[in-house]
mmCIF file of C-alpha atoms in Angstrom:
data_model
loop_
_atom_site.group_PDB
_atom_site.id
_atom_site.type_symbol
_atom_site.label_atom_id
_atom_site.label_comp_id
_atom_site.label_asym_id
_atom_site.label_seq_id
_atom_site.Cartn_x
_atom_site.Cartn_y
_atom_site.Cartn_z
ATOM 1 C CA UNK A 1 98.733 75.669 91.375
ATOM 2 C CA UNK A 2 97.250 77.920 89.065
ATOM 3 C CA UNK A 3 96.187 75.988 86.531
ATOM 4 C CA UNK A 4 98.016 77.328 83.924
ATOM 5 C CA UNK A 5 101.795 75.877 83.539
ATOM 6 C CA UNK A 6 104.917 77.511 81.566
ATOM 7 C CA UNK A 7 107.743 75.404 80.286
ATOM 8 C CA UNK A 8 110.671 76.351 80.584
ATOM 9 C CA UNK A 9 111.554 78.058 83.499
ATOM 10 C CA UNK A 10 114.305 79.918 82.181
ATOM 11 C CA UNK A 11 116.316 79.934 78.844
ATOM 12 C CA UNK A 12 119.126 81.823 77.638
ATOM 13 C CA UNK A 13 119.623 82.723 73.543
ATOM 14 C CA UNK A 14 121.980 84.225 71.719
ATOM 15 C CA UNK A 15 121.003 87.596 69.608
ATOM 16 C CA UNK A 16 119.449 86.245 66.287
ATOM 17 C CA UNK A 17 118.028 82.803 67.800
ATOM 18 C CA UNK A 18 114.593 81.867 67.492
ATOM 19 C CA UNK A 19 112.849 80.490 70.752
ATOM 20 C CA UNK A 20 109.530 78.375 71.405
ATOM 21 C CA UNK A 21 107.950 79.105 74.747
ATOM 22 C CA UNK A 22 105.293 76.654 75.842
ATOM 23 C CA UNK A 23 102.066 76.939 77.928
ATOM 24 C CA UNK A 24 99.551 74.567 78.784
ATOM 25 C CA UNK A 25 95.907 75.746 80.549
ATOM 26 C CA UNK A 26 93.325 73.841 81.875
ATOM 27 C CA UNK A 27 90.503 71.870 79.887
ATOM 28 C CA UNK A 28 87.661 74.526 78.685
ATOM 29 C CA UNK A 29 89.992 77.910 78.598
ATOM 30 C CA UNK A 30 89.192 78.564 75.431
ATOM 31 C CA UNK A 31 91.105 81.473 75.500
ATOM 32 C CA UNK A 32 95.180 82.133 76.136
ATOM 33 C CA UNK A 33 96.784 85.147 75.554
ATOM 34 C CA UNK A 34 100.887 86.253 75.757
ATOM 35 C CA UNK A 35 102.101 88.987 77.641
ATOM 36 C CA UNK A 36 105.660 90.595 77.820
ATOM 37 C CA UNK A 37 106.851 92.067 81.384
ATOM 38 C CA UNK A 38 110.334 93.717 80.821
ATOM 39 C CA UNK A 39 112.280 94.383 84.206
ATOM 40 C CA UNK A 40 110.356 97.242 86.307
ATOM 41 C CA UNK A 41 107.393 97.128 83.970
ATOM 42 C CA UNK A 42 103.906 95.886 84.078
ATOM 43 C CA UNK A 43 102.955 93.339 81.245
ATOM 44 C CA UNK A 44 102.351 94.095 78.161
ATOM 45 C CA UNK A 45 99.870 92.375 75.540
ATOM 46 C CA UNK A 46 101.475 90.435 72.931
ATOM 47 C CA UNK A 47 98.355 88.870 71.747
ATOM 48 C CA UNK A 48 95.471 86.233 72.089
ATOM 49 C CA UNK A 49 94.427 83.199 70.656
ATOM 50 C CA UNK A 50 90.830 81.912 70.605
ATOM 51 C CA UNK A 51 89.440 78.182 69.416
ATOM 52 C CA UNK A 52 92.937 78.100 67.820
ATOM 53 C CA UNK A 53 92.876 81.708 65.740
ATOM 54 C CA UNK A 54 94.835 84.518 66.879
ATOM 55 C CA UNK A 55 91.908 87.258 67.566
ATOM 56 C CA UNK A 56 93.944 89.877 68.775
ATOM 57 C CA UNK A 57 97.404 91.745 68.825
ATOM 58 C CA UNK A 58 99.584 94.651 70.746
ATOM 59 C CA UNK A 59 102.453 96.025 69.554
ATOM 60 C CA UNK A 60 104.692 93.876 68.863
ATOM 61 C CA UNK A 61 106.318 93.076 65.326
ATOM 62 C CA UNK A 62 105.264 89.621 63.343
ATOM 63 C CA UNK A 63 108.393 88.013 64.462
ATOM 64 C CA UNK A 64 106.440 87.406 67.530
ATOM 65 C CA UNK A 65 103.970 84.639 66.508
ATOM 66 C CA UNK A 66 101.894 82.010 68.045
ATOM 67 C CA UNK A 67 99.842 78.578 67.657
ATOM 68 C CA UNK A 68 96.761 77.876 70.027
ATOM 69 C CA UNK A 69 96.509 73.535 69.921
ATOM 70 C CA UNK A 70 92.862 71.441 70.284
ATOM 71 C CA UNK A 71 94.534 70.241 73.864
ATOM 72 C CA UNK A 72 94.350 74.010 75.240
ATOM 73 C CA UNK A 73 98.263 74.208 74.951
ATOM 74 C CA UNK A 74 100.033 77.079 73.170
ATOM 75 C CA UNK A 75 103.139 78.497 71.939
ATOM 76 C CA UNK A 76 104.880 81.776 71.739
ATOM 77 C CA UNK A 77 107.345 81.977 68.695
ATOM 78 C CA UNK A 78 110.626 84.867 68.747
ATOM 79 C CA UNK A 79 112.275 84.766 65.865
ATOM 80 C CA UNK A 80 115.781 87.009 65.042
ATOM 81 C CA UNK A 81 116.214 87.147 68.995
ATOM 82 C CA UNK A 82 117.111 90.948 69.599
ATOM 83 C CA UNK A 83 118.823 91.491 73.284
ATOM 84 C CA UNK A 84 115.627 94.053 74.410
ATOM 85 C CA UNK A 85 113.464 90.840 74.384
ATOM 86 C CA UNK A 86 115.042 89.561 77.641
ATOM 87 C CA UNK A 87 111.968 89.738 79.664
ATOM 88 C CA UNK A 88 109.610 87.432 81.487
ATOM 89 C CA UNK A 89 107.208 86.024 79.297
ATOM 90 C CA UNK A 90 103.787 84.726 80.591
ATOM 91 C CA UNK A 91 100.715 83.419 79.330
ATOM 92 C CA UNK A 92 97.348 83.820 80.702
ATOM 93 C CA UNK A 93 94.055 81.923 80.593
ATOM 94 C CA UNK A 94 90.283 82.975 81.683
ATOM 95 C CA UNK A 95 88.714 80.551 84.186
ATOM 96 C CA UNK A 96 85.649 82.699 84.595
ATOM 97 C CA UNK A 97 86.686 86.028 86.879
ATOM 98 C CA UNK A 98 89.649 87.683 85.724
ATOM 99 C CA UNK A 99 92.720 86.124 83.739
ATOM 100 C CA UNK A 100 95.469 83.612 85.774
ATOM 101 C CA UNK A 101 98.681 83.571 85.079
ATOM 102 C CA UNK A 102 101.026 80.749 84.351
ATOM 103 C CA UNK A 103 104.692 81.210 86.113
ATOM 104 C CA UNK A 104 106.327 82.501 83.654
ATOM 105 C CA UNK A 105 109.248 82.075 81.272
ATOM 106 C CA UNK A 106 112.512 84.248 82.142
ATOM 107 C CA UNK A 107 114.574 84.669 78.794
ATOM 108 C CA UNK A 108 117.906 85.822 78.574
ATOM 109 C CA UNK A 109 119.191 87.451 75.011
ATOM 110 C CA UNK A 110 122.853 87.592 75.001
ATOM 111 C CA UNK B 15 99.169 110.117 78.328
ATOM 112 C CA UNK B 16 99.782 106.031 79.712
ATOM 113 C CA UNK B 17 96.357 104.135 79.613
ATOM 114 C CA UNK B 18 96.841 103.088 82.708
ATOM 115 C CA UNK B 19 98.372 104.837 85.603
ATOM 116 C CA UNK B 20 99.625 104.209 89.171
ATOM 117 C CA UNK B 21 100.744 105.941 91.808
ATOM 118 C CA UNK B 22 104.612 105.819 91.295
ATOM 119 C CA UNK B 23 106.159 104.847 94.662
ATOM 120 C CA UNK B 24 107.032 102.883 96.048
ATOM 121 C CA UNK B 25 104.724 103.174 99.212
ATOM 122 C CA UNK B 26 106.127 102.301 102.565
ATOM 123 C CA UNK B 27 104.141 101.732 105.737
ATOM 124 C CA UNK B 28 104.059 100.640 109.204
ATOM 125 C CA UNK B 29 102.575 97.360 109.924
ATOM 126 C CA UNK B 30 98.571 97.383 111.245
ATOM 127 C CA UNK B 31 98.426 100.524 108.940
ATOM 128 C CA UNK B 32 96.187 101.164 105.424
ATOM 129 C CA UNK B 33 98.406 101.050 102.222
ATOM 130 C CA UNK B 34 96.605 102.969 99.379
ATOM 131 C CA UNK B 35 97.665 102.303 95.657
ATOM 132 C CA UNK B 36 95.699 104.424 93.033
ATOM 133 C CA UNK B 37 94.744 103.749 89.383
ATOM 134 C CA UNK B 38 93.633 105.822 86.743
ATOM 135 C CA UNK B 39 93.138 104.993 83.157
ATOM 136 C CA UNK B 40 92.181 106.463 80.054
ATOM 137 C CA UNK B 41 89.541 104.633 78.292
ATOM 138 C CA UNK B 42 85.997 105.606 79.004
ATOM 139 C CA UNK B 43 84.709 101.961 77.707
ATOM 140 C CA UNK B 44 86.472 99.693 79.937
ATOM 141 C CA UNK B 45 84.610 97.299 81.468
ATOM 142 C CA UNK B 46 86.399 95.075 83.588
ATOM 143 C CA UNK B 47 89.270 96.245 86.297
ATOM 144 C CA UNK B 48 91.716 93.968 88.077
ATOM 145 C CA UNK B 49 94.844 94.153 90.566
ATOM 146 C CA UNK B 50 97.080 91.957 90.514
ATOM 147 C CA UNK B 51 100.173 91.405 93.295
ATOM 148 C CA UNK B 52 103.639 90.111 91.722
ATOM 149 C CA UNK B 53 106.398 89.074 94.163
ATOM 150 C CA UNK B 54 109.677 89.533 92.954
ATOM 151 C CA UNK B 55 110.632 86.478 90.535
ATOM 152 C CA UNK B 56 107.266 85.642 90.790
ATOM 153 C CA UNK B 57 104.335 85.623 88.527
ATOM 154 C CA UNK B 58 101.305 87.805 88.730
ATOM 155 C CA UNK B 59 98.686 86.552 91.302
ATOM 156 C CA UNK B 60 94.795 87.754 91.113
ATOM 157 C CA UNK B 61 93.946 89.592 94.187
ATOM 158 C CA UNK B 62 90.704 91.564 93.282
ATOM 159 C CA UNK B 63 88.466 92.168 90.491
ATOM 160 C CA UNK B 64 86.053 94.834 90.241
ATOM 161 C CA UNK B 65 83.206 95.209 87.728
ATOM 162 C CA UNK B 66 80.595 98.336 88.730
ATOM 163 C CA UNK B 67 81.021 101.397 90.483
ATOM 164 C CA UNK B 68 81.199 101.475 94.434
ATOM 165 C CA UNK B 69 83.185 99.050 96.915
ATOM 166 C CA UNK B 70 84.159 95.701 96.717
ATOM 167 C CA UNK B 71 85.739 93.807 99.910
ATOM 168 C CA UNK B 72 87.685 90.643 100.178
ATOM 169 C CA UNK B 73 88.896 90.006 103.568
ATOM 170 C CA UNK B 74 91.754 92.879 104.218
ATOM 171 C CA UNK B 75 91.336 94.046 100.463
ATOM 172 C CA UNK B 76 88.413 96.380 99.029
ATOM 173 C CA UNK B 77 88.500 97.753 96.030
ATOM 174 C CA UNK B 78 86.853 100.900 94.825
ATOM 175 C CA UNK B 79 86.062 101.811 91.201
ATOM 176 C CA UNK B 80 84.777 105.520 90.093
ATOM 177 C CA UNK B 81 83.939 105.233 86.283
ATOM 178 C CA UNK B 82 83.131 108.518 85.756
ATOM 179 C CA UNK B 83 86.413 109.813 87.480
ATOM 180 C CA UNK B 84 88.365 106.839 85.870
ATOM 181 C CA UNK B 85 89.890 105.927 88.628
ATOM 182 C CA UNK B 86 89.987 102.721 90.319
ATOM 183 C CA UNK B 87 92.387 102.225 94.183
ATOM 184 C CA UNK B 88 92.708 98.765 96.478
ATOM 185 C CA UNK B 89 93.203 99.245 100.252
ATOM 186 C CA UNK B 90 94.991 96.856 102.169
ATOM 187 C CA UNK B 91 94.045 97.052 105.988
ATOM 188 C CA UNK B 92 95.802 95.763 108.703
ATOM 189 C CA UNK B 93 98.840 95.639 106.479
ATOM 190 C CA UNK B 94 101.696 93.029 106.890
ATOM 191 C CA UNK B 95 105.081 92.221 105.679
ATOM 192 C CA UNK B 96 103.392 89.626 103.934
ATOM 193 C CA UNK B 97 101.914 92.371 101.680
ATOM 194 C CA UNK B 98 105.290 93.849 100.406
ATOM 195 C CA UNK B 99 104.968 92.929 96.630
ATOM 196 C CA UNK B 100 104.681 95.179 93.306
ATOM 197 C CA UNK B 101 101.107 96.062 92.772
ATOM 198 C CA UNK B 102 99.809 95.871 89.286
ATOM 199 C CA UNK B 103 96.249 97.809 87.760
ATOM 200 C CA UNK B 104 95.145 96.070 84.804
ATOM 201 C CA UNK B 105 92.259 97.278 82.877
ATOM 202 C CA UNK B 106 90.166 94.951 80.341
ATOM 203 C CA UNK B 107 87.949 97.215 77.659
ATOM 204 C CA UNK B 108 86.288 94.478 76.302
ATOM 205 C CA UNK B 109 84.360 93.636 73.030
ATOM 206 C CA UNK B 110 86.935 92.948 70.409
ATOM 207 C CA UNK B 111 89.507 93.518 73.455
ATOM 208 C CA UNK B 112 88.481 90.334 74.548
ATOM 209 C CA UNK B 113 91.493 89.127 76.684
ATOM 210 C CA UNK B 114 93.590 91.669 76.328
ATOM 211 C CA UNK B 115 94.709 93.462 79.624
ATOM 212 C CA UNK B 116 96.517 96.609 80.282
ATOM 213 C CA UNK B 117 98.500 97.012 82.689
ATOM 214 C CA UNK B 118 99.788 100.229 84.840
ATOM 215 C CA UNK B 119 103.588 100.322 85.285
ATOM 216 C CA UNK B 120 102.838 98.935 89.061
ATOM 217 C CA UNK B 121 103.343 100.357 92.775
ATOM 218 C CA UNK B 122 105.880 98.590 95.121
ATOM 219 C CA UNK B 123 104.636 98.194 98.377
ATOM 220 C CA UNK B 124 106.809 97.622 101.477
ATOM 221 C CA UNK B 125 105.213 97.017 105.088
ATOM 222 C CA UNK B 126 108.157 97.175 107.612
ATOM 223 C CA UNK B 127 107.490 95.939 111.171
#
């Protein structure tokens, strides 16, 4: 138990879909931020959100969007699904030394 | 140039033996240095974080960071099968970075009996 939980497991979407992943961290993690780990890859940095304000951003185009909730819960918004965001999609949280890791979403663009 | 960089691999050893995974990265101001091990399917798991120049042991792990070389490398003694997993470097600059880790493309490591 990591502390930080993912919902859902997996998904599949068609090319052009929009998908919400979720991700709920513990009480006090002020901080969650969204990473993107294509196949054979390490993660990469979506972005973060702080005390509900996105305060930081990789690559990635505004289709990609968030929301950061008073409960410590947060979303990851894809919207015109392309089939190169198939990946595993995680969210992180800071309990003091280094970030944890929920398990993960797996999403499938077909 | 990557930011960060790993040792490609994969890395195979013997059981009881010391796997080596190297790290190098490009920005002078990081601050904070992590490794992470992912089984496959699996979510990254915190093994080691590392903070100031020198060692840093945890049980069968120690990690080493060289600021001035920009290079950072775990050790695993005493390896076991256990231990086979991708190996990821993740580097944290900081300041407005705040949260924002980046991660080397990751070393697979295989321990066969």
């Amino acid at each position: 138990e990591t502390g930080v939980t993912q919902s859902p497991t997996h998904l599949i979407k068609t090319r052009g879909q929009q998908v919400t992943l979720r991700c709920s961290s513990q009480s006090g993690h002020n901080t969650v931020s969204w990473y993107q780990q294509a196949l054979g890859q390490g993660p990469q940095f979506i972005f973060q959100y702080y005390r509900e304000e996105e305060n930081g951003r990789g690559n990635f185009p505004p289709r990609f969007s968030g929301l950061q909730f008073p409960n410590y819960s947060s979303e990851l918004n894809v919207n015109a699904l392309e089939l190169d965001d198939s990946a595993l999609y995680l969210c992180a949280s800071s309990p003091g030394d280094g970030y944890t890791f929920g398990s993960g979403t797996r999403l499938t663009v077909v | 140039q990557k930011e960060v960089e790993q040792n490609s691999g994969p890395l195979s050893v013997p059981e009881g033996a010391i796997a080596s995974l190297n790290c190098t990265y490009s920005d002078r101001g990081s601050q904070s240095f992590f490794w992470y091990r992912q089984y496959s399917g699996k979510s990254p798991e915190l093994i080691m974080s590392i903070y100031s120049n020198g060692d840093k042991e945890d049980g069968r792990f120690t990690a080493q960071l060289n600021k001035a070389s920009q290079y950072v490398s775990l050790l695993i003694r005493d390896s076991q099968p256990s231990d086979s997993a991708t190996y990821l470097c993740a580097v944290n600059s900081g300041g407005t970075s705040y949260g924002k880790l980046t991660f080397g493309q990751g070393t697979i490591l295989t321990v066969h009996p």
